[in-house]
Coordinates of C-alpha atoms in Angstrom, one line a residue:
Chain A
M1 CA -7.9 2.5 13.4
N2 CA -8.6 6.3 13.1
K3 CA -5.0 6.8 13.0
L4 CA -4.3 4.5 10.1
I5 CA -7.3 6.0 8.3
S6 CA -6.0 9.5 8.5
L7 CA -2.5 8.2 7.4
E8 CA -4.2 6.8 4.3
I9 CA -5.7 10.2 3.7
K10 CA -2.6 11.9 4.2
R11 CA -0.8 9.5 1.9
N12 CA -3.1 9.5 -1.0
G13 CA -5.2 12.7 -0.5
L14 CA -8.8 13.1 -1.3
K15 CA -8.9 16.4 -3.2
T16 CA -9.4 14.9 -6.7
Y17 CA -12.3 12.6 -5.5
H18 CA -13.9 15.8 -3.6
T19 CA -13.9 17.6 -7.0
A20 CA -15.5 14.5 -8.9
V21 CA -18.1 14.5 -6.3
L22 CA -19.0 18.0 -6.7
I23 CA -19.0 17.6 -10.6
V24 CA -21.4 14.8 -10.2
T25 CA -23.6 16.5 -7.9
A26 CA -23.9 19.5 -10.3
I27 CA -24.4 17.1 -13.4
M28 CA -27.2 14.9 -11.6
L29 CA -29.0 18.1 -10.4
C30 CA -29.3 19.3 -13.9
F31 CA -30.3 15.9 -15.2
L32 CA -32.9 15.7 -12.4
Y33 CA -34.3 19.0 -13.8
L34 CA -34.1 17.6 -17.3
L35 CA -36.2 14.4 -16.4
A36 CA -38.8 16.5 -14.5
V37 CA -39.3 18.8 -17.4
I38 CA -39.5 15.7 -20.1
P39 CA -43.3 15.4 -19.7
K40 CA -44.0 19.0 -20.0
L41 CA -42.1 19.0 -23.3
D42 CA -44.3 16.5 -24.9
P43 CA -47.7 16.3 -22.9
T44 CA -49.3 14.0 -25.5
E45 CA -46.8 11.3 -24.9
T46 CA -48.1 8.7 -22.5
D47 CA -45.1 6.6 -21.9
L48 CA -43.6 9.4 -19.5
G49 CA -45.1 8.1 -16.3
L50 CA -41.7 7.4 -15.0
F51 CA -40.9 11.1 -14.8
M52 CA -44.3 12.3 -13.5
T53 CA -44.0 11.3 -9.7
Y54 CA -41.3 12.5 -7.3
N55 CA -41.0 9.0 -6.3
S56 CA -39.9 7.4 -9.5
L57 CA -37.6 10.6 -10.3
T58 CA -35.7 10.4 -7.0
N59 CA -35.3 6.7 -7.3
L60 CA -34.2 7.3 -11.0
I61 CA -31.5 9.7 -9.7
N62 CA -30.5 7.3 -7.1
I63 CA -30.1 4.3 -9.3
I64 CA -27.9 6.5 -11.7
C65 CA -25.9 8.0 -8.8
M66 CA -25.3 4.5 -7.5
V67 CA -23.6 3.4 -10.7
I68 CA -21.5 6.5 -10.7
F69 CA -20.4 6.2 -7.2
V70 CA -19.7 2.5 -7.6
I71 CA -17.4 3.3 -10.4
L72 CA -15.8 6.3 -8.3
S73 CA -15.2 4.0 -5.5
S74 CA -13.7 1.5 -7.6
V75 CA -11.2 4.1 -8.8
M76 CA -10.4 4.9 -5.2
F77 CA -9.9 1.1 -4.3
S78 CA -7.7 0.9 -7.3
K79 CA -5.5 3.7 -5.9
F80 CA -5.7 2.7 -2.3
V81 CA -5.7 -1.0 -2.4
V82 CA -4.8 -2.6 -5.7
E83 CA -1.9 -0.5 -6.5
E84 CA -0.6 -0.6 -3.0
Y85 CA -0.8 -4.4 -2.8
S86 CA 0.8 -4.6 -6.3
G87 CA 4.6 -5.0 -7.1
K88 CA 7.1 -3.0 -4.9
R89 CA 4.8 -0.7 -3.1
A90 CA 3.5 -3.7 -1.2
V91 CA 7.2 -4.1 0.2
L92 CA 6.9 -0.8 1.7
L93 CA 3.5 -1.4 3.1
F94 CA 4.6 -4.6 4.9
S95 CA 7.7 -3.1 6.2
Y96 CA 5.6 -1.2 8.8
P97 CA 5.2 -2.9 12.2
V98 CA 1.5 -2.7 11.9
D99 CA -0.9 -5.7 11.5
R100 CA -1.7 -6.3 7.8
K101 CA -5.4 -6.8 8.2
R102 CA -5.6 -3.4 10.2
I103 CA -4.1 -1.6 7.4
L104 CA -6.3 -3.1 4.8
G105 CA -9.3 -2.7 7.1
A106 CA -8.5 1.0 7.4
K107 CA -8.4 1.3 3.8
V108 CA -11.6 -0.3 3.2
I109 CA -13.3 1.5 5.8
M110 CA -12.0 4.8 4.4
V111 CA -13.1 4.1 0.9
F112 CA -16.4 2.5 2.0
S113 CA -17.5 5.4 4.2
Y114 CA -16.2 8.0 1.6
T115 CA -18.5 6.4 -1.2
V116 CA -21.7 6.0 1.2
I117 CA -21.2 9.5 2.7
S118 CA -20.5 11.4 -0.4
M119 CA -23.3 9.7 -2.2
F120 CA -25.8 10.5 0.6
L121 CA -24.6 14.2 0.7
C122 CA -24.7 14.5 -3.0
G123 CA -28.3 13.2 -2.9
V124 CA -29.2 15.5 -0.2
V125 CA -27.9 18.5 -1.9
I126 CA -29.7 17.3 -5.2
F127 CA -32.9 16.6 -3.7
G128 CA -32.8 19.5 -1.1
I129 CA -32.4 22.0 -4.0
F130 CA -34.8 20.3 -6.2
F131 CA -37.7 20.0 -3.6
I132 CA -37.1 23.7 -2.6
T133 CA -37.3 24.9 -6.2
E134 CA -40.4 22.6 -6.6
N135 CA -42.1 24.0 -3.7
L136 CA -41.8 27.4 -5.2
F137 CA -42.0 26.9 -8.9
P138 CA -43.4 23.2 -9.4
I139 CA -42.5 21.5 -12.7
C140 CA -43.5 17.8 -11.7
A141 CA -47.3 17.3 -12.0
D142 CA -47.3 15.2 -8.6
T143 CA -48.1 16.7 -5.1
L144 CA -45.2 17.4 -2.9
K145 CA -45.4 16.1 0.5
L146 CA -42.9 16.1 3.5
T147 CA -43.2 12.2 3.3
T148 CA -41.9 12.5 -0.2
F149 CA -38.8 14.1 0.8
F150 CA -38.1 11.7 3.6
S151 CA -38.8 8.6 1.7
S152 CA -36.4 10.0 -1.0
L153 CA -33.7 10.1 1.8
L154 CA -34.4 6.6 3.1
S155 CA -34.0 5.4 -0.6
L156 CA -31.0 7.5 -1.0
L157 CA -29.4 5.8 2.2
C158 CA -30.1 2.2 0.8
Y159 CA -28.7 3.1 -2.7
S160 CA -25.6 4.8 -1.1
L161 CA -25.0 1.5 1.3
L162 CA -25.5 -0.4 -1.9
S163 CA -23.0 1.4 -3.9
G164 CA -20.4 1.1 -0.9
V165 CA -21.1 -2.7 -0.8
L166 CA -21.0 -3.3 -4.5
S167 CA -17.6 -1.5 -4.9
I168 CA -16.1 -3.8 -2.1
V169 CA -17.3 -6.8 -4.5
S170 CA -15.5 -5.2 -7.4
L171 CA -12.5 -4.9 -5.5
W172 CA -12.3 -8.6 -5.1
F173 CA -11.9 -9.2 -8.9
G174 CA -9.1 -6.2 -9.0
F175 CA -7.3 -7.7 -6.1
W176 CA -7.6 -11.2 -7.5
K177 CA -6.1 -10.1 -10.9
K178 CA -4.0 -7.4 -9.3
S179 CA -5.3 -5.1 -11.8
I180 CA -6.7 -1.6 -11.8
S181 CA -8.6 -1.9 -15.2
T182 CA -10.1 -5.1 -13.8
T183 CA -11.4 -3.3 -10.7
I184 CA -12.9 -0.7 -12.8
V185 CA -14.3 -2.9 -15.3
A186 CA -15.9 -5.1 -12.6
A187 CA -17.5 -2.3 -11.0
V188 CA -19.0 -1.0 -14.4
I189 CA -20.4 -4.6 -15.0
I190 CA -21.8 -5.1 -11.7
S191 CA -23.2 -1.8 -11.1
T192 CA -25.1 -2.0 -14.6
V193 CA -26.6 -5.3 -13.6
V194 CA -27.8 -4.1 -10.5
C195 CA -28.9 -0.9 -12.1
Q196 CA -30.9 -3.0 -14.6
I197 CA -32.5 -4.9 -11.8
M198 CA -33.4 -1.6 -9.8
A199 CA -34.7 0.0 -12.9
A200 CA -37.0 -2.8 -13.6
T201 CA -38.4 -2.6 -10.1
I202 CA -37.9 1.0 -9.4
T203 CA -40.8 1.6 -6.7
Y204 CA -40.2 -1.6 -5.1
Y205 CA -38.4 -1.1 -1.8
S206 CA -38.3 -4.6 -0.8
I207 CA -36.1 -5.3 -3.9
V208 CA -33.7 -2.6 -3.1
L209 CA -33.4 -4.1 0.5
G210 CA -33.2 -7.5 -0.9
V211 CA -30.3 -6.7 -3.1
L212 CA -28.8 -4.5 -0.3
V213 CA -28.6 -7.7 2.0
L214 CA -27.4 -9.9 -0.9
G215 CA -24.6 -7.3 -1.5
V216 CA -23.7 -7.1 2.3
I217 CA -23.3 -11.1 2.4
A218 CA -21.2 -11.0 -0.8
A219 CA -19.0 -8.1 0.6
A220 CA -18.6 -9.9 3.9
L221 CA -17.4 -13.0 1.9
V222 CA -15.2 -11.0 -0.2
L223 CA -13.5 -9.1 2.9
K224 CA -12.9 -12.5 4.6
D225 CA -11.1 -13.8 1.5
L226 CA -9.2 -10.5 1.1
F227 CA -7.9 -10.3 4.7
H228 CA -6.7 -14.0 4.2
R229 CA -5.1 -13.2 1.0
V230 CA -3.1 -10.1 2.5
E231 CA -2.2 -12.0 5.7
Q232 CA -0.6 -14.9 3.3
M233 CA 0.8 -12.4 0.8
E234 CA 4.5 -12.7 0.0
V235 CA 6.3 -9.9 -1.7
Chain B
M1 CA 34.0 -14.7 23.9
N2 CA 30.4 -14.9 24.3
T3 CA 28.8 -12.8 21.3
E4 CA 25.1 -11.9 20.9
L5 CA 23.8 -13.0 17.6
V6 CA 21.4 -10.5 16.0
V7 CA 20.6 -12.7 12.9
S8 CA 20.9 -16.2 12.6
T9 CA 19.5 -18.7 10.0
K10 CA 20.0 -22.3 9.9
Q11 CA 19.5 -24.7 6.9
L12 CA 17.0 -22.0 5.6
A13 CA 15.1 -22.8 2.2
K14 CA 12.8 -20.9 0.2
A15 CA 11.1 -22.3 -2.9
F16 CA 8.8 -20.4 -5.5
H17 CA 6.5 -22.7 -7.3
G18 CA 8.6 -25.8 -6.5
K19 CA 11.8 -24.2 -7.5
E20 CA 14.1 -23.6 -4.7
V21 CA 16.0 -20.5 -4.9
I22 CA 17.4 -20.4 -1.3
H23 CA 18.7 -23.7 0.1
D24 CA 20.6 -24.9 3.1
C25 CA 21.4 -21.3 3.9
T26 CA 23.3 -20.9 7.3
M27 CA 24.4 -17.5 8.3
S28 CA 25.0 -15.4 11.5
V29 CA 25.5 -11.7 12.4
E30 CA 26.8 -10.3 15.5
R31 CA 25.6 -7.4 17.3
G32 CA 27.3 -4.1 16.6
T33 CA 29.0 -5.4 13.4
I34 CA 28.5 -4.7 9.6
Y35 CA 27.8 -7.8 7.6
G36 CA 28.4 -7.7 4.0
F37 CA 26.3 -9.8 1.7
L38 CA 28.0 -10.6 -1.6
G39 CA 26.9 -12.6 -4.4
K40 CA 26.1 -12.5 -8.1
N41 CA 22.8 -11.2 -9.4
G42 CA 20.1 -13.7 -8.7
A43 CA 22.2 -15.5 -6.0
G44 CA 19.4 -14.9 -3.4
K45 CA 20.6 -11.8 -1.5
T46 CA 17.3 -9.9 -1.5
T47 CA 15.3 -13.1 -1.0
V48 CA 17.4 -13.8 2.2
F49 CA 16.5 -10.2 3.4
K50 CA 13.2 -10.3 2.6
I51 CA 12.7 -13.5 4.7
L52 CA 14.4 -11.9 7.6
L53 CA 12.1 -9.1 7.4
G54 CA 8.9 -11.5 7.2
L55 CA 8.2 -10.3 3.7
L56 CA 8.6 -13.8 2.5
K57 CA 8.0 -17.0 4.6
P58 CA 10.8 -19.5 4.7
S59 CA 9.9 -22.9 3.2
M60 CA 12.3 -24.6 5.8
G61 CA 14.7 -24.0 8.3
E62 CA 15.2 -21.5 11.2
V63 CA 15.4 -17.7 11.0
T64 CA 16.0 -15.7 14.2
V65 CA 16.3 -11.9 14.0
L66 CA 16.8 -10.1 17.4
G67 CA 16.3 -13.3 19.2
M68 CA 12.8 -13.8 17.9
D69 CA 11.4 -16.1 15.2
S70 CA 11.0 -13.9 11.9
V71 CA 7.6 -15.4 11.2
K72 CA 6.1 -15.5 14.6
N73 CA 7.3 -12.1 15.9
N74 CA 7.3 -10.2 12.6
L75 CA 5.8 -7.0 13.9
D76 CA 8.1 -6.9 16.8
I77 CA 11.1 -7.2 14.6
L78 CA 9.9 -4.7 12.0
K79 CA 9.7 -2.2 15.0
R80 CA 13.3 -2.7 15.9
T81 CA 14.5 -3.0 12.3
G82 CA 15.2 -0.4 9.5
S83 CA 15.2 -1.8 5.9
L84 CA 15.9 -0.7 2.4
I85 CA 15.0 -3.3 0.0
E86 CA 15.3 -2.9 -3.7
T87 CA 14.8 0.5 -5.1
P88 CA 13.2 2.9 -2.4
L89 CA 9.7 3.8 -3.4
F90 CA 8.1 7.2 -1.9
Y91 CA 4.9 9.1 -2.2
E92 CA 5.9 11.4 -4.9
H93 CA 3.5 14.2 -4.4
L94 CA 4.7 14.4 -0.8
S95 CA 8.0 16.1 0.6
A96 CA 10.8 14.4 1.7
A97 CA 10.1 15.4 5.3
E98 CA 6.3 14.4 4.8
N99 CA 7.4 11.0 3.6
L100 CA 9.5 10.5 6.6
Q101 CA 6.7 11.7 9.0
I102 CA 4.3 9.2 7.5
H103 CA 7.0 6.4 8.2
L104 CA 7.5 7.9 11.7
D105 CA 3.7 7.7 12.2
Y106 CA 3.5 4.1 10.9
M107 CA 6.3 3.1 13.3
G108 CA 4.6 4.7 16.2
I109 CA 7.7 7.3 16.8
T110 CA 6.8 10.7 18.0
N111 CA 10.4 12.2 19.0
A112 CA 12.5 11.7 15.8
D113 CA 14.6 14.6 14.4
I114 CA 13.5 14.8 10.7
D115 CA 15.9 17.6 9.7
E116 CA 18.9 15.9 11.6
T117 CA 18.3 12.6 9.8
L118 CA 18.2 14.3 6.4
A119 CA 21.4 16.1 7.1
M120 CA 22.8 12.9 8.3
V121 CA 22.5 11.2 4.8
G122 CA 23.4 14.4 2.9
L123 CA 20.1 15.9 2.3
P124 CA 20.0 19.2 4.1
K125 CA 17.7 21.7 3.3
V126 CA 15.5 19.6 0.8
G127 CA 13.1 18.6 3.4
A128 CA 10.3 20.5 2.0
Q129 CA 11.1 19.6 -1.7
P130 CA 8.6 17.0 -3.3
V131 CA 10.2 13.7 -3.8
S132 CA 9.2 13.8 -7.5
T133 CA 12.0 16.2 -8.1
F134 CA 14.6 14.1 -6.6
S135 CA 17.5 12.3 -8.3
L136 CA 18.1 8.6 -8.1
G137 CA 21.0 9.4 -5.8
M138 CA 19.0 11.5 -3.6
R139 CA 16.1 8.9 -3.5
Q140 CA 18.5 6.4 -2.5
R141 CA 19.8 8.7 0.5
L142 CA 16.1 9.5 1.5
G143 CA 15.7 5.6 1.5
I144 CA 18.6 5.1 4.0
A145 CA 17.2 8.2 5.9
R146 CA 13.9 6.3 6.1
A147 CA 15.6 3.1 7.2
L148 CA 17.5 4.8 10.2
I149 CA 15.2 7.5 11.3
H150 CA 13.4 5.5 13.9
K151 CA 16.8 4.4 15.4
P152 CA 16.7 0.8 14.7
E153 CA 19.0 -1.9 16.3
L154 CA 19.2 -3.6 13.0
L155 CA 19.6 -2.2 9.6
I156 CA 19.0 -4.4 6.4
L157 CA 20.2 -2.5 3.5
D158 CA 19.9 -3.9 0.1
E159 CA 22.5 -2.3 -2.3
P160 CA 22.3 1.0 -0.4
V161 CA 24.9 2.8 -2.6
N162 CA 23.0 2.0 -5.8
G163 CA 23.2 5.2 -7.8
L164 CA 25.4 7.2 -5.5
D165 CA 28.4 9.1 -6.8
P166 CA 31.8 8.2 -5.2
V167 CA 31.4 11.2 -2.9
G168 CA 28.1 9.7 -1.7
I169 CA 29.4 6.4 -1.4
K170 CA 32.3 7.6 0.8
E171 CA 29.7 9.5 2.8
M172 CA 27.4 6.6 3.3
R173 CA 30.4 4.4 4.3
E174 CA 31.2 6.8 7.0
L175 CA 27.8 6.8 8.1
F176 CA 27.6 3.3 8.4
C177 CA 30.8 3.1 10.4
N178 CA 29.4 5.6 12.7
M179 CA 26.1 4.0 13.1
K180 CA 28.3 0.7 13.9
Q181 CA 29.9 2.7 16.8
T182 CA 26.6 3.4 18.2
G183 CA 25.8 -0.2 18.7
I184 CA 23.7 -0.7 15.4
T185 CA 24.0 -4.1 13.7
I186 CA 24.2 -3.5 9.8
L187 CA 23.4 -6.2 7.3
L188 CA 24.0 -4.9 3.7
S189 CA 24.5 -6.1 0.3
S190 CA 26.5 -4.6 -2.6
H191 CA 27.8 -5.1 -6.0
I192 CA 30.8 -3.2 -5.3
L193 CA 33.5 -5.3 -3.7
S194 CA 35.8 -2.7 -2.5
E195 CA 33.1 -1.1 -0.6
I196 CA 32.0 -4.4 1.0
E197 CA 35.8 -4.9 1.9
Q198 CA 36.2 -1.3 3.5
T199 CA 32.9 -1.3 5.3
A200 CA 32.2 -4.8 6.4
D201 CA 33.5 -6.7 9.8
R202 CA 32.5 -10.0 8.2
I203 CA 31.6 -11.1 4.7
G204 CA 28.9 -13.8 3.9
I205 CA 29.1 -15.1 0.0
I206 CA 26.0 -16.4 -1.3
V207 CA 26.1 -18.7 -4.4
D208 CA 22.9 -20.0 -5.9
G209 CA 20.9 -19.5 -2.8
T210 CA 23.6 -21.0 -0.4
V211 CA 25.9 -19.0 1.8
I212 CA 29.1 -21.1 1.0
Q213 CA 31.5 -18.9 3.1
E214 CA 31.6 -16.4 6.0
I215 CA 35.0 -14.6 6.3
T216 CA 36.5 -11.5 7.4
P217 CA 38.2 -8.9 5.2
Q218 CA 41.5 -9.6 7.3
E219 CA 41.3 -13.2 6.2
I220 CA 40.8 -12.3 2.8
K221 CA 44.0 -10.1 2.7
E222 CA 45.8 -12.9 4.3
Q223 CA 44.7 -15.6 2.0
Y224 CA 44.4 -13.9 -1.2
A225 CA 47.1 -11.8 -2.9
G226 CA 44.5 -10.2 -5.4
G227 CA 42.3 -8.9 -2.7
I228 CA 38.5 -9.3 -2.5
E229 CA 38.1 -9.4 -6.3
D230 CA 40.2 -12.5 -6.6
Y231 CA 38.7 -13.9 -3.8
F232 CA 35.1 -13.4 -5.1
M233 CA 35.7 -14.7 -8.3
T234 CA 37.4 -17.9 -7.1
V235 CA 34.8 -18.3 -4.8
V236 CA 31.7 -17.7 -7.0
N237 CA 33.0 -19.4 -9.9
G238 CA 34.7 -22.4 -8.4
G239 CA 32.2 -22.8 -5.6
K240 CA 35.2 -23.0 -3.2
G241 CA 38.1 -21.2 -1.8
N242 CA 41.3 -20.7 -3.7
E243 CA 43.1 -23.3 -1.7

């Protein structure tokens, strides 16, 4: 499987996605500082409680990052899966003496892992820089504790896994329609809906875990169907 | 003489959405020979090739490739077969050598000589060049290189000389004949009748999804004064020989 994954990377390359992740990291770091500074800009405003604790700030960033990474992942799935199984390129793919399920499995593992790991690292960098500067020159009124950092990482891990899982669900729509735009539109819709749920229940970790479990079940069903489709595919 | 069949189909049929495009198709290809597949556009040549490679599943009939069932033993067949189906596709941003290396990696081959293969198909010194800069003819040659680099026992080539100039066609003809000398069986289709006549040991004519006749170029010469063109037009238009 490792060999198949490295062949996928060799064939398609990840340079563009690395650049995208770096840009997202920089923008989200700036955005986090912007959110943290908002209560200071208007101290009389009473509706800014969401931006006054580290917990809600980091969760907000996690939710926004989740949406971005689901879309990024859907772009990768479009390139690595939808495009390759559509039209003439599938003839080439199926001409290799490798089990079709293993090739698809390698692609899914590769994109899922890339999404989860890159989002997690992106979050670690953002929160790492933010918490270091907060320790030295605090902007947020909240008290910074070590547990805040670790709970942010735990939440980040959950959201990273969720972004990987949701992108697999969006892949199903794209594969079904054999369309790159459908994959991306599905990712935008799914991530926006989940984003709304998460934003409404921002500090309830049980909701995050609940959605994650539901997402894993949906992704498992999607993968079962995708493997069956690929096995039966005629090109 | 007892000859080994590398490809054999019996009453093969294939339907798409209820419409039968291949029916009662029976053909056989002997080991170490070149089999030319002739037919009009849409006659079913590519569909038959795809069935042999397991890219399509037959609706009915038996298909044996290299002594194995084409559906049950698909991966074993693919390991021992090289193919060029329709227009060859490549990873455009990669070089010709990198494209071949990826193919070898998927085939599980470690000891193939990429430069030698590229030279064999008339593409020396372009191994490092990105495929995006290749002309149609160069792509076709690279497609042939990819089909034969892992030294297959059977080569299935759909319109292999498409886009090649007369020099290229001649070179490919010589290459196929040399490969036949090494024991490789070649199954190829072409619209260029004279090409098939000069290259093939046996010719199969497919009309509306059925192989209606298998004949040798020698037999065509003996039976048809106008050569292969006369023979092809008579068979395809009349559905039977000029008897």
